């Protein structure tokens, strides 16, 4: 005999079970893998600060940062299912795809450019003056060497007349410059800013001019195919939050200074303000995924030693530009910087 009470109970129980499952799934944090242990003094800090300032929560996604050291660890983590999104080097992603990986896609770049500049002695007033002078690099073929060669070539410098000297890490190069052992070198804005005594030195090629001459995208956020399929809406929300915080920092740099200060107690507010000013055109206000710059970066990578034996890959095989496109349809495009 049909018992309406039992039937109603079963229906209610099933509904509660489904609701519980839905809530549990929704409650799972969206794990974002980053390769720094604290918010860095570069625009990449937007990922940490979007958590701290509630940008992700306001978009309706609970983001949990998973901290690892360096790109290889981030790749291993996302491939083993320890995260839904990871911030990695573009070169590593393309190498993976060129050797057969098919389930990872770049969807946004919170900090697309390296904050490089060329510092030199005051006696060197233009890049033309580098002829016959010593230029400190990490090693022959290193990233700073390759990019700076392109920057100098674009400015008409004959590289054969520049004495490139392999010195090592940026902190060693800047100290060598300060000691007068070399005439110029490439360092990040952070390394330059950390030099306590800049007497007799100046910025020869600014961060903005450096990127304009060599618009190579350095890092991107990738997602797994599984995350694209199962958490598509959350991926869009994460991108939306990153674009919004980038726009807010670009509009009012003091907001970045206020937000980063507690995490960088050894950096003076004056230095933070100088850094914020240097980032004026570096924020990814449109998601940092310009197809033109992605193609330029790919072409440049394939001219380097590490890529000489790899098969060429199309952007569509390692990047999904539709998500940033959807976000910009909603938010509109900021035409002041960061070509969409």
C-alpha positions as CSV (number, residue, x, y, z in Angstrom):
1,X,0.0,0.0,0.0
2,X,1.2,3.4,-0.9
3,X,2.2,5.5,2.2
4,X,2.1,9.2,1.3
5,X,3.9,10.1,4.5
6,X,6.9,7.8,3.7
7,X,7.0,9.1,0.1
8,X,7.0,12.6,1.3
9,X,9.8,11.8,3.8
10,X,11.9,10.2,1.0
11,X,11.4,13.2,-1.2
12,X,12.4,15.6,1.5
13,X,15.4,13.5,2.5
14,X,16.6,13.3,-1.1
15,X,16.2,17.1,-1.5
16,X,18.2,17.7,1.6
17,X,20.9,15.3,0.4
18,X,21.2,17.1,-2.9
19,X,21.2,20.4,-1.2
20,X,23.9,19.3,1.1
21,X,26.0,17.9,-1.8
22,X,25.6,21.2,-3.6
23,X,26.6,23.2,-0.6
24,X,29.6,21.0,0.0
25,X,30.8,21.3,-3.6
26,X,30.3,25.1,-3.5
27,X,32.1,25.3,-0.2
28,X,35.3,23.7,-1.6
29,X,37.9,26.5,-1.8
30,X,39.3,27.5,-5.2
31,X,43.0,26.7,-4.7
32,X,45.4,29.2,-6.4
33,X,49.0,28.1,-6.4
34,X,51.6,30.8,-6.2
35,X,55.4,30.7,-6.3
36,X,56.2,33.2,-3.6
37,X,56.0,32.8,0.2
38,X,54.7,36.3,0.9
39,X,53.2,39.1,-1.1
40,X,56.0,40.3,-3.5
41,X,57.0,43.8,-4.3
42,X,55.7,43.4,-7.9
43,X,52.2,43.5,-9.4
44,X,51.9,39.8,-8.8
45,X,51.0,40.8,-5.2
46,X,47.4,41.3,-6.5
47,X,46.7,37.6,-6.0
48,X,47.6,37.8,-2.3
49,X,46.0,41.2,-1.7
50,X,42.8,40.1,-3.5
51,X,42.5,37.6,-0.7
52,X,43.4,40.0,2.1
53,X,41.2,42.8,0.8
54,X,38.2,40.6,0.1
55,X,38.1,41.0,-3.7
56,X,37.6,37.3,-4.3
57,X,34.9,37.0,-1.7
58,X,33.0,39.9,-3.1
59,X,32.9,38.0,-6.4
60,X,31.5,35.0,-4.6
61,X,34.5,32.6,-4.7
62,X,36.6,31.4,-1.7
63,X,40.2,31.4,-2.8
64,X,42.9,29.6,-0.9
65,X,46.5,30.3,-1.7
66,X,48.8,27.3,-2.0
67,X,52.4,28.5,-1.7
68,X,55.3,26.6,-3.3
69,X,58.7,27.6,-4.5
70,X,59.3,28.1,-8.2
71,X,57.4,27.2,-11.3
72,X,58.3,23.4,-11.4
73,X,56.7,22.9,-8.0
74,X,53.6,24.8,-9.1
75,X,53.3,22.7,-12.2
76,X,53.7,19.5,-10.2
77,X,51.0,20.7,-7.8
78,X,48.4,21.5,-10.4
79,X,49.1,18.3,-12.3
80,X,48.6,16.3,-9.2
81,X,45.3,18.0,-8.4
82,X,46.5,20.1,-5.5
83,X,45.0,23.3,-7.0
84,X,42.7,24.6,-9.7
85,X,44.9,27.5,-10.9
86,X,48.7,28.2,-10.8
87,X,50.9,31.2,-11.5
88,X,53.8,29.9,-13.6
89,X,56.4,31.1,-16.1
90,X,55.1,31.3,-19.7
91,X,58.3,29.5,-21.0
92,X,57.5,26.5,-18.8
93,X,53.9,26.3,-20.0
94,X,54.9,26.4,-23.7
95,X,57.6,23.8,-23.1
96,X,55.0,21.5,-21.6
97,X,52.6,21.9,-24.5
98,X,55.4,21.5,-27.0
99,X,56.3,18.2,-25.5
100,X,52.7,16.8,-25.4
101,X,50.8,18.3,-22.5
102,X,47.2,19.2,-23.6
103,X,45.2,19.8,-20.4
104,X,46.6,23.2,-19.2
105,X,45.5,26.6,-20.4
106,X,46.7,30.1,-19.6
107,X,43.6,32.3,-18.8
108,X,45.0,35.5,-17.2
109,X,48.3,37.2,-16.4
110,X,48.2,39.3,-13.1
111,X,51.8,40.4,-13.6
112,X,52.7,39.9,-17.3
113,X,56.0,41.8,-17.4
114,X,59.3,41.5,-15.6
115,X,60.0,44.8,-13.8
116,X,63.4,45.2,-15.5
117,X,65.4,48.3,-16.0
118,X,68.9,49.1,-17.0
119,X,71.0,51.0,-14.4
120,X,74.3,52.6,-15.3
121,X,76.9,55.0,-14.1
122,X,76.0,58.7,-14.4
123,X,78.8,59.1,-17.0
124,X,76.7,56.9,-19.4
125,X,73.9,59.3,-20.5
126,X,72.5,57.2,-23.4
127,X,72.5,53.6,-24.6
128,X,74.9,54.7,-27.3
129,X,77.5,55.3,-24.6
130,X,77.6,51.6,-23.8
131,X,79.9,51.0,-26.7
132,X,83.2,49.8,-25.2
133,X,81.7,49.6,-21.7
134,X,81.1,46.6,-19.4
135,X,77.6,45.3,-19.0
136,X,76.9,42.9,-16.2
137,X,74.6,39.9,-16.9
138,X,73.6,36.7,-15.1
139,X,75.2,34.4,-17.7
140,X,75.4,34.2,-21.5
141,X,71.9,33.5,-22.7
142,X,70.2,34.2,-19.4
143,X,66.9,35.9,-19.4
144,X,68.3,39.3,-18.4
145,X,71.0,39.0,-21.1
146,X,68.6,37.9,-23.9
147,X,66.0,40.6,-23.1
148,X,68.5,43.4,-22.6
149,X,70.1,42.5,-25.9
150,X,66.8,43.0,-27.6
151,X,66.2,46.3,-25.8
152,X,69.6,47.6,-26.7
153,X,69.3,46.4,-30.3
154,X,66.0,48.2,-30.6
155,X,67.7,51.4,-29.5
156,X,70.4,51.0,-32.2
157,X,73.2,49.7,-30.1
158,X,75.8,47.4,-31.7
159,X,76.0,44.5,-29.3
160,X,79.4,43.5,-30.6
161,X,80.8,46.7,-29.1
162,X,79.4,46.0,-25.6
163,X,81.5,44.0,-23.2
164,X,79.0,41.6,-21.6
165,X,80.4,40.3,-18.3
166,X,78.8,37.2,-16.6
167,X,78.5,38.1,-12.9
168,X,75.5,36.2,-11.5
169,X,72.4,37.1,-9.5
170,X,70.8,40.6,-9.6
171,X,71.9,41.5,-6.1
172,X,75.5,40.7,-7.0
173,X,75.3,42.7,-10.3
174,X,73.9,45.8,-8.6
175,X,76.6,45.7,-6.0
176,X,79.2,45.4,-8.7
177,X,77.8,48.4,-10.4
178,X,77.8,50.4,-7.1
179,X,81.4,49.4,-6.6
180,X,82.4,50.6,-10.0
181,X,83.4,47.2,-11.3
182,X,81.0,47.4,-14.2
183,X,79.4,50.2,-16.1
184,X,75.8,49.1,-16.4
185,X,73.5,46.1,-15.7
186,X,69.9,44.9,-15.8
187,X,68.0,44.5,-12.5
188,X,64.4,44.7,-11.4
189,X,63.0,47.9,-10.0
190,X,62.9,46.2,-6.6
191,X,66.6,45.4,-6.6
192,X,67.4,48.9,-7.8
193,X,65.2,50.4,-5.1
194,X,66.8,48.3,-2.4
195,X,70.3,49.7,-3.1
196,X,70.9,52.1,-0.2
197,X,73.4,54.4,-1.9
198,X,72.8,55.3,-5.5
199,X,75.4,58.0,-5.7
200,X,76.9,58.2,-9.2
201,X,74.3,55.9,-10.6
202,X,71.0,56.4,-12.5
203,X,68.3,54.6,-14.5
204,X,69.4,54.5,-18.1
205,X,66.4,52.6,-19.5
206,X,63.2,52.8,-17.4
207,X,60.9,49.9,-16.6
208,X,58.3,51.1,-19.0
209,X,60.7,51.7,-21.9
210,X,62.3,48.4,-21.3
211,X,59.0,46.5,-21.7
212,X,58.0,48.7,-24.6
213,X,61.2,47.5,-26.4
214,X,60.8,43.9,-25.4
215,X,57.1,43.2,-24.5
216,X,57.7,39.6,-23.4
217,X,55.1,38.2,-21.1
218,X,56.8,36.5,-18.2
219,X,54.1,34.8,-16.1
220,X,50.6,33.6,-16.6
221,X,47.9,31.9,-14.5
222,X,47.0,28.5,-15.8
223,X,44.0,26.2,-15.1
224,X,43.5,22.6,-15.7
225,X,41.0,21.3,-18.2
226,X,39.1,19.8,-15.2
227,X,38.9,23.2,-13.5
228,X,37.6,24.7,-16.8
229,X,34.9,22.1,-17.0
230,X,33.9,21.8,-13.4
231,X,34.6,25.3,-12.0
232,X,34.2,27.5,-15.0
233,X,32.2,30.1,-13.2
234,X,34.8,30.3,-10.3
235,X,37.6,30.8,-12.9
236,X,35.7,33.7,-14.3
237,X,35.1,35.1,-10.8
238,X,38.8,34.9,-10.0
239,X,39.8,36.7,-13.2
240,X,37.2,39.3,-12.5
241,X,38.6,40.0,-9.0
242,X,42.1,40.2,-10.3
243,X,41.1,42.7,-13.0
244,X,39.2,44.8,-10.5
245,X,42.0,45.0,-7.9
246,X,44.5,45.8,-10.7
247,X,42.3,48.7,-11.9
248,X,41.9,50.0,-8.3
249,X,45.7,50.0,-7.7
250,X,46.3,51.6,-11.1
251,X,43.8,54.3,-10.3
252,X,45.1,54.9,-6.8
253,X,48.6,53.6,-6.2
254,X,48.4,54.5,-2.5
255,X,45.9,51.6,-2.1
256,X,48.7,49.2,-3.1
257,X,51.1,50.9,-0.7
258,X,48.6,50.6,2.2
259,X,47.8,47.0,1.4
260,X,51.4,45.8,0.9
261,X,53.0,47.7,3.8
262,X,52.1,45.2,6.6
263,X,53.7,42.4,4.6
264,X,56.9,44.3,3.9
265,X,57.8,45.9,7.2
266,X,61.5,46.4,6.2
267,X,60.6,48.6,3.3
268,X,60.0,52.3,4.0
269,X,56.7,53.9,2.9
270,X,58.7,56.2,0.7
271,X,60.3,53.3,-1.1
272,X,56.9,51.6,-1.4
273,X,55.5,54.8,-2.9
274,X,58.4,54.9,-5.4
275,X,57.7,51.3,-6.4
276,X,54.0,52.0,-6.8
277,X,54.8,54.9,-9.1
278,X,57.1,52.6,-11.1
279,X,54.2,50.2,-11.5
280,X,51.9,52.9,-12.9
281,X,51.6,51.2,-16.3
282,X,52.3,47.6,-15.2
283,X,48.9,46.6,-13.7
284,X,47.0,44.0,-15.8
285,X,43.8,46.2,-15.9
286,X,42.6,44.1,-18.9
287,X,43.8,40.7,-17.8
288,X,47.3,40.8,-19.4
289,X,46.4,38.5,-22.2
290,X,47.0,40.6,-25.4
291,X,47.2,38.1,-28.3
292,X,49.8,40.3,-29.9
293,X,52.1,40.3,-26.9
294,X,51.5,36.5,-26.4
295,X,52.6,35.9,-30.0
296,X,55.6,38.2,-29.6
297,X,56.6,36.3,-26.4
298,X,56.2,33.0,-28.1
299,X,58.3,34.1,-31.1
300,X,61.0,35.4,-28.8
301,X,61.1,32.2,-26.7
302,X,61.6,30.1,-29.9
303,X,64.7,32.1,-30.7
304,X,66.3,31.1,-27.4
305,X,68.6,28.2,-26.8
306,X,66.0,26.3,-24.6
307,X,63.5,26.2,-27.4
308,X,65.7,25.4,-30.4
309,X,64.7,21.7,-30.5
310,X,61.0,22.1,-29.6
311,X,58.2,22.0,-32.1
312,X,56.2,25.3,-32.6
313,X,52.9,25.6,-30.9
314,X,49.9,27.8,-31.6
315,X,48.6,30.2,-28.9
316,X,45.2,28.3,-29.0
317,X,47.0,25.2,-27.8
318,X,48.1,26.8,-24.5
319,X,45.8,29.8,-23.9
320,X,42.1,30.4,-23.6
321,X,41.4,34.0,-24.3
322,X,37.6,33.7,-24.1
323,X,37.4,34.0,-20.3
324,X,39.2,37.3,-20.1
325,X,37.1,38.3,-23.1
326,X,33.9,37.5,-21.2
327,X,35.1,39.4,-18.1
328,X,35.9,42.5,-20.3
329,X,32.5,42.3,-21.9
330,X,31.0,42.8,-18.4
331,X,33.5,45.3,-17.0
332,X,34.4,47.1,-20.1
333,X,38.0,47.7,-21.4
334,X,40.4,50.1,-19.7
335,X,42.0,51.8,-22.7
336,X,44.7,53.6,-20.7
337,X,47.1,50.6,-20.6
338,X,47.4,46.8,-20.9
339,X,46.1,46.2,-24.4
340,X,43.3,43.6,-24.3
